[in-house]
Short mmCIF file of C-alpha atoms and ligand atoms in Angstrom, two decimals:
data_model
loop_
_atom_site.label_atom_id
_atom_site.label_comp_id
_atom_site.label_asym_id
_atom_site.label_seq_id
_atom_site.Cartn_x
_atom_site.Cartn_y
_atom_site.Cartn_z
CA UNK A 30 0.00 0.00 0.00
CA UNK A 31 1.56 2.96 -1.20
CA UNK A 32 1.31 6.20 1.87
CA UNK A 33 -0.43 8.08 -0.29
CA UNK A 34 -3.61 5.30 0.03
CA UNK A 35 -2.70 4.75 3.36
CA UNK A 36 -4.13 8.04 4.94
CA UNK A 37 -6.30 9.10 1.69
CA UNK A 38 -9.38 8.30 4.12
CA UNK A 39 -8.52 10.94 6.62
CA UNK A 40 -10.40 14.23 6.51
CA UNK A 41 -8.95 17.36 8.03
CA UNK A 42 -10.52 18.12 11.33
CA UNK A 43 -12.12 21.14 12.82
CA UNK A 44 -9.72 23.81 13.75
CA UNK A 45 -9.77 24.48 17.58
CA UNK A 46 -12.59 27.25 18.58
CA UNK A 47 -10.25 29.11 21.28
CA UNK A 48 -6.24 28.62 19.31
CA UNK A 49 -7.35 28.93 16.06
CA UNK A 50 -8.49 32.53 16.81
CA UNK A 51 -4.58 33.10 17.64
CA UNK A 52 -3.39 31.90 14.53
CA UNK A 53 -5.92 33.93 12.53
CA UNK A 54 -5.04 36.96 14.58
CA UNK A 55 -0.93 36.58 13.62
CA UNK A 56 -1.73 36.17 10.21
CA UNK A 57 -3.92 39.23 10.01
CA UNK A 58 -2.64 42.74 8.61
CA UNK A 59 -4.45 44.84 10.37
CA UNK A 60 -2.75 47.76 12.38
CA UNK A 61 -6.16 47.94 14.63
CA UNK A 62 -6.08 44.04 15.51
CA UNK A 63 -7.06 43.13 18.52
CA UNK A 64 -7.33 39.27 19.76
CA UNK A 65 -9.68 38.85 22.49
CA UNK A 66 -10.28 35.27 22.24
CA UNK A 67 -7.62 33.23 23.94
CA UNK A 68 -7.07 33.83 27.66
CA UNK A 69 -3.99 34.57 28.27
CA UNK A 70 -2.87 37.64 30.24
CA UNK A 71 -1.73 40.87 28.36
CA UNK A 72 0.03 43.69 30.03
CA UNK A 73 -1.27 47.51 29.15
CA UNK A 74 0.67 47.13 25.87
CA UNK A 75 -1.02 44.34 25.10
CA UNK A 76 2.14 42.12 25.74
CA UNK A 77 2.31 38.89 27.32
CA UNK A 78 3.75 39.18 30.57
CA UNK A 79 6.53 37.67 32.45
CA UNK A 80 5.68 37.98 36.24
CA UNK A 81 8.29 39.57 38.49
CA UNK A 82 8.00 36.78 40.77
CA UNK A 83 8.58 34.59 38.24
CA UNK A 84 11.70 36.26 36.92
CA UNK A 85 12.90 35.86 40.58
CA UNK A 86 12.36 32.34 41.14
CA UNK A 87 13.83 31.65 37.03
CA UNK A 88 17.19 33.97 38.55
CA UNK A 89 17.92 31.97 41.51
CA UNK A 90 17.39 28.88 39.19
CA UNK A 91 20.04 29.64 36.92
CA UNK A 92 22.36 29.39 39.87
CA UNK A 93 21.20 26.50 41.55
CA UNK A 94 23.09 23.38 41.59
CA UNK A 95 20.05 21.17 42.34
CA UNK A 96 18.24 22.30 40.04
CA UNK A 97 19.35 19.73 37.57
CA UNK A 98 17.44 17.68 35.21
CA UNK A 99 17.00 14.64 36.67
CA UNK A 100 13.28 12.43 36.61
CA UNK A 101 11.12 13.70 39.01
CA UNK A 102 9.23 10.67 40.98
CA UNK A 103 5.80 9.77 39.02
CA UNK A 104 3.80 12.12 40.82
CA UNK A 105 5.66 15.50 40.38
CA UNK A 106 8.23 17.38 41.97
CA UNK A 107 7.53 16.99 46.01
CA UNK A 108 8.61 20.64 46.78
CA UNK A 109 5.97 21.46 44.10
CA UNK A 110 2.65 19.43 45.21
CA UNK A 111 3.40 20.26 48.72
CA UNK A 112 3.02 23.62 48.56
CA UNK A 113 0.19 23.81 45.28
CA UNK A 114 -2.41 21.83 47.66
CA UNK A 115 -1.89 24.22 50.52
CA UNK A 116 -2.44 27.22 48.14
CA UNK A 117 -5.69 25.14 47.08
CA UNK A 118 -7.00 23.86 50.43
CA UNK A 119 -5.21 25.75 53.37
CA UNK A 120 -2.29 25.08 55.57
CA UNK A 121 -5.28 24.19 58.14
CA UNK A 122 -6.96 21.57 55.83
CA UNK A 123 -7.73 18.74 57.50
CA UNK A 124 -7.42 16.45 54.74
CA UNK A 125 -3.89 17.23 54.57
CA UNK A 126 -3.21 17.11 58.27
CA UNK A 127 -4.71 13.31 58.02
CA UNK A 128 -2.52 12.17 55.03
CA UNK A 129 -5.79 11.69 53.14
CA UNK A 130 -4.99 14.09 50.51
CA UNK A 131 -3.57 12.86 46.67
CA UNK A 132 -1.73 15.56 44.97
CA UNK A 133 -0.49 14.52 41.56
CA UNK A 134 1.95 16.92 39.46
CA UNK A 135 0.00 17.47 36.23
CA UNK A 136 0.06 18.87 32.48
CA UNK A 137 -1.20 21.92 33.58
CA UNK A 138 -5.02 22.27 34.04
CA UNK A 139 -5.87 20.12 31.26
CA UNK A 140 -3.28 17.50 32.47
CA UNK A 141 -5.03 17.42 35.73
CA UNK A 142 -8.71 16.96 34.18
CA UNK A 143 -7.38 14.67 31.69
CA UNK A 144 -6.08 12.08 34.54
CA UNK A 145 -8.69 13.23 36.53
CA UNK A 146 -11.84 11.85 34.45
CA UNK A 147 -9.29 8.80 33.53
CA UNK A 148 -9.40 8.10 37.00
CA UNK A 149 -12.98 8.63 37.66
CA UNK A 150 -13.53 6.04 34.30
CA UNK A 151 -11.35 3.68 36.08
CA UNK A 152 -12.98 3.54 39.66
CA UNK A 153 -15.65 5.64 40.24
CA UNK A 154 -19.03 3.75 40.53
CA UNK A 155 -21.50 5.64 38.32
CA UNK A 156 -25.02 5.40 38.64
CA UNK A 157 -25.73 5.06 34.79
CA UNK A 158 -23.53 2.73 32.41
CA UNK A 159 -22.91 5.58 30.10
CA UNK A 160 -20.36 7.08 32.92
CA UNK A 161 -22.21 10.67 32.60
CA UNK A 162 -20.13 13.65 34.14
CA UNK A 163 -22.31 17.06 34.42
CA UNK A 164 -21.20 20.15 32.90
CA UNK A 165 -21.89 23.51 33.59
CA UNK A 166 -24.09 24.65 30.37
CA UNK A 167 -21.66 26.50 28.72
CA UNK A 168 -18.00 25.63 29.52
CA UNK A 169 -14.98 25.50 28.52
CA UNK A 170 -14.95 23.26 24.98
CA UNK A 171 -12.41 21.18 26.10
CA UNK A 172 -14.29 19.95 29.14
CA UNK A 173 -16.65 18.03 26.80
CA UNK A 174 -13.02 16.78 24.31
CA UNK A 175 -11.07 15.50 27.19
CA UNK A 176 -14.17 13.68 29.38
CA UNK A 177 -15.55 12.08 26.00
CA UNK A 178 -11.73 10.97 24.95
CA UNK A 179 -11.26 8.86 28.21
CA UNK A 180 -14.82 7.35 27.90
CA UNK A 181 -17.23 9.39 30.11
CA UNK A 182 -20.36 10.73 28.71
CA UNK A 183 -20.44 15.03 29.22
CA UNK A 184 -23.98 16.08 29.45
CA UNK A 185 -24.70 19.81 30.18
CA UNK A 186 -26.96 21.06 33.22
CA UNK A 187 -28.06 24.78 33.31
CA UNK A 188 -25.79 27.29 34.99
CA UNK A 189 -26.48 30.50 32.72
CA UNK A 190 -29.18 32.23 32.08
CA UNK A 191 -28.81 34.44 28.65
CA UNK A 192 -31.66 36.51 29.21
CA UNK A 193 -30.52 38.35 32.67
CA UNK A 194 -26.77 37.41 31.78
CA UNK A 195 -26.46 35.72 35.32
CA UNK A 196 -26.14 32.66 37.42
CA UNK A 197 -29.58 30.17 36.30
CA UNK A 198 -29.20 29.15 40.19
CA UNK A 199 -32.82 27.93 40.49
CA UNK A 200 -32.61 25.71 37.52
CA UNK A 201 -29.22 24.56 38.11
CA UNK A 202 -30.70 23.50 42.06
CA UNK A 203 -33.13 21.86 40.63
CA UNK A 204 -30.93 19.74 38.14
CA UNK A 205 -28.52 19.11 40.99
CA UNK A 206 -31.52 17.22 43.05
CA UNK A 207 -33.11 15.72 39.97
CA UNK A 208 -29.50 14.13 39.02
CA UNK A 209 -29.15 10.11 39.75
CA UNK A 210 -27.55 10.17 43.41
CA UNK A 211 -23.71 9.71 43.25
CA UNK A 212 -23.45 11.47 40.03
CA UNK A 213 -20.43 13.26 39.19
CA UNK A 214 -20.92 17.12 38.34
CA UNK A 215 -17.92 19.44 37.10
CA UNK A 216 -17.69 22.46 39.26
CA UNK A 217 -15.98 25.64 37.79
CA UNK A 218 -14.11 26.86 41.60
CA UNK A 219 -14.01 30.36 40.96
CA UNK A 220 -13.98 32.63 37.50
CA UNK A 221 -15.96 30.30 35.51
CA UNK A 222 -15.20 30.14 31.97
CA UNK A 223 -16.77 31.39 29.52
CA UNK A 224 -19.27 33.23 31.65
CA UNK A 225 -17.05 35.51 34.41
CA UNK A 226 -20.14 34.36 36.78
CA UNK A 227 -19.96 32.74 40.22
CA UNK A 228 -22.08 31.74 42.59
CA UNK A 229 -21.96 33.82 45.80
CA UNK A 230 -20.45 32.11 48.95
CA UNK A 231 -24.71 31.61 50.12
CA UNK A 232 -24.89 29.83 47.13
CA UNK A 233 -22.28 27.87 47.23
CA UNK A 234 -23.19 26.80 50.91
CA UNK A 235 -26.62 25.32 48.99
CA UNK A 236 -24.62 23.92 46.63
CA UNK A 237 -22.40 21.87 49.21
CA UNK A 238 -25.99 20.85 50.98
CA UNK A 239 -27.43 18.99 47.74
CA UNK A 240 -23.99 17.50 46.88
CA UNK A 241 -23.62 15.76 50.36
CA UNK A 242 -27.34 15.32 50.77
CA UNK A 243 -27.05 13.46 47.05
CA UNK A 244 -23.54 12.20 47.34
CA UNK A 245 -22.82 14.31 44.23
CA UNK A 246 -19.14 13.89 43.72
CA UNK A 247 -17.44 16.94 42.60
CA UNK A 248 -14.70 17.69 40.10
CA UNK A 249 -13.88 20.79 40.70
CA UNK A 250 -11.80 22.80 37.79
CA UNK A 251 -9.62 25.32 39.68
CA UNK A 252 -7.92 27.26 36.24
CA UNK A 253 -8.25 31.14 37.80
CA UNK A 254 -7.08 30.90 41.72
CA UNK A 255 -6.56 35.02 42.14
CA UNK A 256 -8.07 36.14 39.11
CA UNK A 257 -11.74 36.29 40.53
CA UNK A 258 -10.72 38.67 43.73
CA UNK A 259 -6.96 39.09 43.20
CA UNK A 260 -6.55 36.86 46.73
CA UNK A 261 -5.89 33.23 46.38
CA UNK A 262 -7.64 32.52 49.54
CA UNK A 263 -10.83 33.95 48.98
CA UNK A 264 -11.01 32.45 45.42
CA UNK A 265 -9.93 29.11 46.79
CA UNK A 266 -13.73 29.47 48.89
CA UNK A 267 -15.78 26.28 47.52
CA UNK A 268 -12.99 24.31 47.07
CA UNK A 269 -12.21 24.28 51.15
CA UNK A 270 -15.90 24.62 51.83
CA UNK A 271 -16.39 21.24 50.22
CA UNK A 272 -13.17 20.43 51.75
CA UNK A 273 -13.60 21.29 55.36
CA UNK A 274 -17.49 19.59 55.46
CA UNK A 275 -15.64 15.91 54.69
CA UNK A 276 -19.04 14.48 53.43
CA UNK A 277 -18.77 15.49 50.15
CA UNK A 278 -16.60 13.29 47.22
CA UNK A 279 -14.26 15.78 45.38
CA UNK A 280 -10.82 15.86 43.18
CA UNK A 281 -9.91 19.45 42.27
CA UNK A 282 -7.65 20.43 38.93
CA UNK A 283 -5.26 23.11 39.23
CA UNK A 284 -3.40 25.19 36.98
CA UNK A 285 -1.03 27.81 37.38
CA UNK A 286 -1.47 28.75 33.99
CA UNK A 287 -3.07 32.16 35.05
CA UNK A 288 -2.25 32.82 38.33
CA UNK A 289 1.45 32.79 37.43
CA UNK A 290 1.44 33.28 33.85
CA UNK A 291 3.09 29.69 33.20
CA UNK A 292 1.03 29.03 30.06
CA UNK A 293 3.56 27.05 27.72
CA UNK A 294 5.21 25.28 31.02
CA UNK A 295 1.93 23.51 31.61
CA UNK A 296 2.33 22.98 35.42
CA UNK A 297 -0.77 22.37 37.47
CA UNK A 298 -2.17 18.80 39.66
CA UNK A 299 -4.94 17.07 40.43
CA UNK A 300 -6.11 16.52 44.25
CA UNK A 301 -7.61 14.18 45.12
CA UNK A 302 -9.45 13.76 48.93
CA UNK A 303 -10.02 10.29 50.09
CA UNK A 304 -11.20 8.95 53.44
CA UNK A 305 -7.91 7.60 54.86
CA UNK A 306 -4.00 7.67 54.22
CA UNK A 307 -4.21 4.09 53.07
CA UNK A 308 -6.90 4.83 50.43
CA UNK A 309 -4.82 7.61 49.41
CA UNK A 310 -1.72 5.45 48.91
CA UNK A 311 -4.11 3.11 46.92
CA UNK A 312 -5.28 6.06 45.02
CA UNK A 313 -2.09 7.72 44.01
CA UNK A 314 -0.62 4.16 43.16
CA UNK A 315 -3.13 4.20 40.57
CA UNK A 316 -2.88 7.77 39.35
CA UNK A 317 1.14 6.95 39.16
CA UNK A 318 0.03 3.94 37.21
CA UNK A 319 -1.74 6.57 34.43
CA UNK A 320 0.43 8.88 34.23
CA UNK A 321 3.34 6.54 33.93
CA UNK A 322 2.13 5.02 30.80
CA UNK A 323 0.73 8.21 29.06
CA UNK A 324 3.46 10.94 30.01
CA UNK A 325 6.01 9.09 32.20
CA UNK A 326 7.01 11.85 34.72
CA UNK A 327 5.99 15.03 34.36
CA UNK A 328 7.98 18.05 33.26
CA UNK A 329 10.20 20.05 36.06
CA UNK A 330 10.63 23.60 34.78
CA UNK A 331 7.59 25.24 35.83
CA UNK A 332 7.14 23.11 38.88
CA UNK A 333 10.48 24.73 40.20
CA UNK A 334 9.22 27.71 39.47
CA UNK A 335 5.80 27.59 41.60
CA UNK A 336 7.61 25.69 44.04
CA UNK A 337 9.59 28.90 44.58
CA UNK A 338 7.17 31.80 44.81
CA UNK A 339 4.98 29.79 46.67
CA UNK A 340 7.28 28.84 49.49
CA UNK A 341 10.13 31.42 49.76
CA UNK A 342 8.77 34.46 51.32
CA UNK A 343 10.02 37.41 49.25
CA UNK A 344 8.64 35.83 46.14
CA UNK A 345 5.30 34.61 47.57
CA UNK A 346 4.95 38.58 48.79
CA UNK A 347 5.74 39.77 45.05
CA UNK A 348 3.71 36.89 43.00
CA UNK A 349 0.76 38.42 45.70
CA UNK A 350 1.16 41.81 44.14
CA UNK A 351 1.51 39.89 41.12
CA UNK A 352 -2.02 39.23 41.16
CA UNK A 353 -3.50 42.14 41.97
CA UNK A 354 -1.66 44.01 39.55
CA UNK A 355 -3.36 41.60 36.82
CA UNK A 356 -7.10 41.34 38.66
CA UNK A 357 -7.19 45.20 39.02
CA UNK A 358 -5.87 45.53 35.57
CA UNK A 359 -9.00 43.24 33.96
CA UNK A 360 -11.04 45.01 36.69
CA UNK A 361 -10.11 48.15 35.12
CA UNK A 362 -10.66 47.38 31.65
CA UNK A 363 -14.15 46.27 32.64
CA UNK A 364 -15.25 49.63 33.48
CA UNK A 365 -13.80 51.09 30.42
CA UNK A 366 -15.33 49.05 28.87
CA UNK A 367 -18.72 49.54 30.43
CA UNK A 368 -18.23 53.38 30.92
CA UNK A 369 -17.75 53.47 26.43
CA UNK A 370 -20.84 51.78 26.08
CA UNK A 371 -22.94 53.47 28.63
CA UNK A 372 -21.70 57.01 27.95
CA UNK A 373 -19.94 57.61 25.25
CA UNK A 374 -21.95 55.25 22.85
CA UNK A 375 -24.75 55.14 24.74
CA UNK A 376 -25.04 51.28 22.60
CA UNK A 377 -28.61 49.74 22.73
CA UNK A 378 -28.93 47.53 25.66
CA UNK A 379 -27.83 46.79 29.24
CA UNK A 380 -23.92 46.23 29.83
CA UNK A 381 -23.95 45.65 33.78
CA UNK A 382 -22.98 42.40 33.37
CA UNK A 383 -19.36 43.12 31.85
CA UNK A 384 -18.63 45.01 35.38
CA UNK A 385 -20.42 42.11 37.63
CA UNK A 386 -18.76 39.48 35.86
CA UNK A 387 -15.83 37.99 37.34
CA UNK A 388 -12.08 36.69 36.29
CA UNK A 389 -10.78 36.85 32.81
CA UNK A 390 -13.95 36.89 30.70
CA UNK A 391 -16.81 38.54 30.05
CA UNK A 392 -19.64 37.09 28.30
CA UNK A 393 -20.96 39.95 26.54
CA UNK A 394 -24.46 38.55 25.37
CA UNK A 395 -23.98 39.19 21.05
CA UNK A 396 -25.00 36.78 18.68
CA UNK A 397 -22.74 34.50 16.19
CA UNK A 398 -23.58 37.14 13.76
CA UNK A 399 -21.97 39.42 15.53
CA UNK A 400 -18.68 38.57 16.49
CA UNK A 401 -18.29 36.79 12.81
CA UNK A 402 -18.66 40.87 11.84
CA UNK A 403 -16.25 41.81 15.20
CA UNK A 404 -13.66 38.97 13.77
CA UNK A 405 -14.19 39.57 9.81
CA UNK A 406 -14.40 43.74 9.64
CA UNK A 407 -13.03 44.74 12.75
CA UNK A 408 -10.72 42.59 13.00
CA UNK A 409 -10.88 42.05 16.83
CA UNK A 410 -11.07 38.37 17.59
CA UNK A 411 -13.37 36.78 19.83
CA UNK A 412 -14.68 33.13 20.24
CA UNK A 413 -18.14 32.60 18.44
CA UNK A 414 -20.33 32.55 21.60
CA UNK A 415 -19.61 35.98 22.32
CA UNK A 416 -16.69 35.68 24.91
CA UNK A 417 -13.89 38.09 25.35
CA UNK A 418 -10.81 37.64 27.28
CA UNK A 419 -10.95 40.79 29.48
CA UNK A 420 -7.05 40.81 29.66
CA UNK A 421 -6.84 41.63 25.53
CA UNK A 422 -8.27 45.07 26.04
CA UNK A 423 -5.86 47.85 27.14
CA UNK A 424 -6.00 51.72 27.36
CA UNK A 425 -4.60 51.79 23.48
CA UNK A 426 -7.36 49.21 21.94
CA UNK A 427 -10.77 49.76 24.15
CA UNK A 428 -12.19 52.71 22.89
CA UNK A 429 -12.17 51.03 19.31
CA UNK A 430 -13.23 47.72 20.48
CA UNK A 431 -16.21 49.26 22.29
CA UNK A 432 -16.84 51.50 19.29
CA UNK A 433 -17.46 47.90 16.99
CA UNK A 434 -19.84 46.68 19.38
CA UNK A 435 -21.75 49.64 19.43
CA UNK A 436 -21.68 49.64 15.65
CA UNK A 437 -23.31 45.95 15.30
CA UNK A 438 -25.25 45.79 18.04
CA UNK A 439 -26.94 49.19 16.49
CA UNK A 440 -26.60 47.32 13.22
CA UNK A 441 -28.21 44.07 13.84
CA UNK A 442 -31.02 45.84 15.31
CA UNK A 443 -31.52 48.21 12.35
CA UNK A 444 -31.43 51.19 15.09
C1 LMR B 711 -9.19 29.69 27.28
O1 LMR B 711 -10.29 29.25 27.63
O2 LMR B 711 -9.05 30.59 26.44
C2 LMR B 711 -7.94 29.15 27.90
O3 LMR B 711 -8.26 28.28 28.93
C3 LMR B 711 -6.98 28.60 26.91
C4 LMR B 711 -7.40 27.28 26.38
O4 LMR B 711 -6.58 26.34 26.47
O5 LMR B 711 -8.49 27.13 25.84
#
């Protein structure tokens, strides 16, 4: 068979709804391009930023005789996943007092939700054969890639609701008791994406009620830890409230993607909480048994990196102010934003959600028609469903990116 016949059956796939927006973006001409669609941090140049804490920890690297290349055990680099679940759960938590915590180095967030569901597919007893995992209606696309490539069935229950551009929480209660008991729901911990909305800690508190009351088990994505309130802590709220009641089931994915600006080192973990320190040795035999045959042992780079600014004081005090410098940037832009609209466009509508919202996105609540018009005329690229990534805009590019939305929103609506 010649190679030619060999792969003649293979039809190109769908480009990626989030990256391909990047590519289209470098190839585009434009002077007035602006690419809102992947989130990833910009600085007020609208230049990816390298974190001073970062640059710290990467100095002190350079120098440092231990920091050689060697493997790392299976599940990560210890310095690393000792400090990344305390960040997560608390120094106090009492799963990791008791030994009854997993943490397993990861490939980044999606790493973590990857092994995560593998696990799950493994050993989790299901209540339906089809192994259905709930997710937030909308989410992130690759939720429903990665749970459907390791054999779970993603099925969407109703978090949104498009016509007051907030949390559906009556709807989503409901679908939370009406689910089989011991089903496993995906939780977004803080910052959901695509939306930018949370439920308040009240809510949450209900939330953690049904879950136990249903034995729910929840997977909790953590991707934004500081972007929601620019303090780790208080973003890290429903993951220790689930936590700290010990009644609910729970594995939590981490990424430090964001929070440090680590994108291409893809360092994150999964956490797992179990019910004793021999069912977590069972547990992370068996996660070591995944990730040994898919990645090995997982990169070091970034995990001596985090390791560092989240342990040595001087750069855990910077990456803080770190954080806050990119929150109350996104923060920022969210009002000018909003304040364009409002006053100086005065554009058809209400745009309270943009400053309610929360994280790195907003969902701004324009149809497909519109952003294909936003990507193909004004060439300021945004994902389909009407999501921008907050940290594109900067002083230099908002008042023309507000300026297109008030031109077809007024457009589409013939006003
Ligand atoms: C996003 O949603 O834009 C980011 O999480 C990047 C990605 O991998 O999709």
């Amino acid at each position: 068979m010649s190679t030619n016949e060999l792969w003649s059956h293979v039809k190109p796939g769908p480009p990626d709804a989030i990256l391909a927006l990047s590519d289209m973006y470098a190839k585009d001409t434009s002077e007035n391009k602006v690419n809102l669609g992947i989130g990833a941090y910009r600085d007020e140049h609208g230049k990816p930023w390298i974190l001073p804490a970062v640059q710290m920890a990467k100095e002190q690297l350079v120098h440092d005789p231990q920091a050689n290349h060697e493997y790392q055990p299976i599940s990560g680099f210890p310095p690393f996943t000792a400090a990344a679940c305390r960040l997560l759960f608390g120094e106090d938590a009492a799963s990791i007092k008791e030994g009854r915590l997993v943490v397993n180095q990861t490939i980044s967030g999606t790493g973590a939700n990857h092994v995560g569901a593998s696990f799950l597919q493994h050993f989790y007893s299901f209540p339906t054969e089809d192994k259905k995992i709930y997710v937030t209606d909308p989410s992130w696309p690759n939720h429903y890639a990665i749970f459907k490539a390791v054999g779970l069935t993603p099925t969407s229950y109703p978090y949104y609701d498009a016509s007051s551009r907030s949390l559906a929480f009556d709807k989503m209660m409901s679908a939370l008791n009406d689910m089989p008991d011991g089903s496993v729901v995906l939780l977004h911990a803080c910052a959901h994406n695509p939306t930018g909305v949370d439920p308040t800690e009240a809510q949450w508190r209900e939330m953690a009620d049904v879950f136990a009351k249903k034995h729910l088990f929840a997977f909790f994505d953590s991707a934004y830890q500081g972007f929601a309130s620019g303090d780790p802590a208080k973003d890290a709220f429903a993951v220790r409230l689930f936590e700290s009641r010990g009644d609910i089931g729970m594995l939590v994915c981490q990424s430090f993607a964001k929070n440090a600006g680590l994108y291409g080192e893809r360092i994150g973990a999964l956490h797992v909480v179990t019910g004793s320190k021999e069912q977590a040795e069972a547990v992370g035999s068996q996660l070591n048994l995944i990730v040994r045959s898919e990645m090995s042992t997982e990169p070091v780079y970034g995990a001596r990196i985090v390791a560092k600014i989240l342990t040595e004081p001087e750069m855990r005090a910077e990456w803080d102010r770190n954080i806050q410098t990119m929150s109350q940037r996104i923060i920022q832009m969210r009002h000018a934003l909003f304040d364009l609209l409002t006053q100086r466009f005065k554009t058809p509508g209400t745009w309270n959600h943009i400053v309610d919202q929360t994280g790195m996105f907003s969902y701004l609540g324009i149809d497909e028609a519109m952003c294909h018009r936003l990507v193909t005329e004004g060439h300021i690229y945004l994902v389909k469903t009407g999501r921008i990534s907050m940290a594109g805009l900067n002083p230099g590019n908002v008042e023309y990116v507000a300026s297109w939305i008030d031109k077809v929103v007024r457009e589409r609506a013939n006003l």
